[in-house]
CSV table of C-alpha atoms in Angstrom, one decimal:
chain,number,residue,atom,x,y,z
A,16,MET,CA,-55.3,20.0,27.6
A,17,MET,CA,-51.8,18.1,28.8
A,18,LYS,CA,-51.6,20.9,31.6
A,19,THR,CA,-55.0,19.1,32.7
A,20,LYS,CA,-53.7,16.2,32.7
A,21,THR,CA,-50.5,16.9,34.3
A,22,ASN,CA,-51.7,19.2,37.1
A,23,ARG,CA,-54.0,16.4,38.0
A,24,PHE,CA,-51.0,13.9,37.8
A,25,LEU,CA,-49.8,16.3,40.5
A,26,VAL,CA,-52.8,16.6,43.1
A,27,MET,CA,-53.3,12.6,42.3
A,28,LEU,CA,-50.1,12.7,43.6
A,29,THR,CA,-49.7,14.6,46.0
A,30,ILE,CA,-53.3,12.9,47.5
A,31,PHE,CA,-51.7,9.7,47.5
A,32,SER,CA,-48.7,10.9,50.1
A,33,TYR,CA,-50.7,12.3,52.5
A,34,LEU,CA,-52.6,9.5,52.3
A,35,LEU,CA,-50.0,6.8,52.6
A,36,SER,CA,-48.2,8.9,55.8
A,37,LEU,CA,-51.7,9.0,57.5
A,38,ILE,CA,-51.6,5.1,57.1
A,39,VAL,CA,-47.9,5.0,58.4
A,40,ILE,CA,-48.1,7.2,60.5
A,41,LEU,CA,-50.0,4.3,63.2
A,42,TYR,CA,-46.7,2.3,63.0
A,43,LEU,CA,-44.9,5.3,63.7
A,44,LEU,CA,-43.5,5.9,67.4
A,45,ASP,CA,-44.4,9.3,69.5
A,46,GLU,CA,-41.0,10.9,68.6
A,47,VAL,CA,-39.0,10.3,65.6
A,48,ALA,CA,-35.7,11.4,64.4
A,49,ILE,CA,-35.4,14.1,62.1
A,50,HIS,CA,-32.2,15.1,62.0
A,51,TRP,CA,-28.5,13.4,61.9
A,52,ASP,CA,-25.1,13.9,62.4
A,53,THR,CA,-22.1,13.5,60.3
A,54,ALA,CA,-21.3,10.1,62.2
A,55,GLY,CA,-25.1,9.2,61.5
A,56,GLU,CA,-26.5,9.2,64.8
A,57,ALA,CA,-29.7,11.0,65.0
A,58,ASP,CA,-29.3,14.1,67.0
A,59,GLY,CA,-33.2,16.1,66.4
A,60,TYR,CA,-36.4,14.4,67.2
A,61,SER,CA,-39.7,15.5,66.8
A,62,ASN,CA,-43.2,14.5,67.2
A,63,LYS,CA,-44.5,11.7,64.7
A,64,TRP,CA,-46.7,14.0,63.1
A,65,PHE,CA,-43.9,16.8,61.9
A,66,GLY,CA,-41.6,14.3,61.1
A,67,ALA,CA,-44.5,12.2,58.6
A,68,PHE,CA,-46.0,15.7,57.2
A,69,ILE,CA,-42.5,18.0,57.0
A,70,LEU,CA,-41.6,16.1,53.7
A,71,HIS,CA,-44.9,16.5,52.0
A,72,PHE,CA,-45.0,20.5,53.0
A,73,HIS,CA,-41.6,21.0,51.5
A,74,TYR,CA,-42.6,18.9,48.6
A,75,ASP,CA,-45.7,20.4,48.2
A,76,PHE,CA,-44.0,23.8,48.5
A,77,GLY,CA,-41.1,23.0,45.4
A,78,LEU,CA,-44.2,22.1,43.2
A,79,VAL,CA,-45.9,25.1,44.0
A,80,VAL,CA,-42.7,27.6,43.1
A,81,ASN,CA,-41.2,25.0,40.4
A,82,ASN,CA,-43.4,23.2,39.2
A,83,PRO,CA,-41.2,20.9,36.3
A,84,PHE,CA,-43.4,20.3,34.3
A,85,THR,CA,-44.1,24.1,32.8
A,86,LYS,CA,-42.1,25.4,30.5
A,87,ASN,CA,-40.8,28.3,33.4
A,88,GLY,CA,-39.1,25.5,35.4
A,89,ALA,CA,-38.1,23.5,32.5
A,90,GLU,CA,-35.9,26.7,31.6
A,91,LYS,CA,-34.9,27.2,35.4
A,92,SER,CA,-33.4,23.4,34.9
A,93,LYS,CA,-31.2,24.2,32.3
A,94,LEU,CA,-28.9,26.2,34.1
């Protein structure tokens, strides 16, 4: 039962973040900064679609590989 609630929560969180990005993308410039140098100045740019969704793919991959709510994920975090 708990695993189902946890999975449902993660799915809802993921869907919410994608919907939020779709709303925010309307206000972004065509080109957004995706990388900054040590001085804090942007030195890497990409289009707004890549900039708005690349963190989601990274986050989703992390949830699939190392789900913090599973026993396996909890054991890894204690290392």
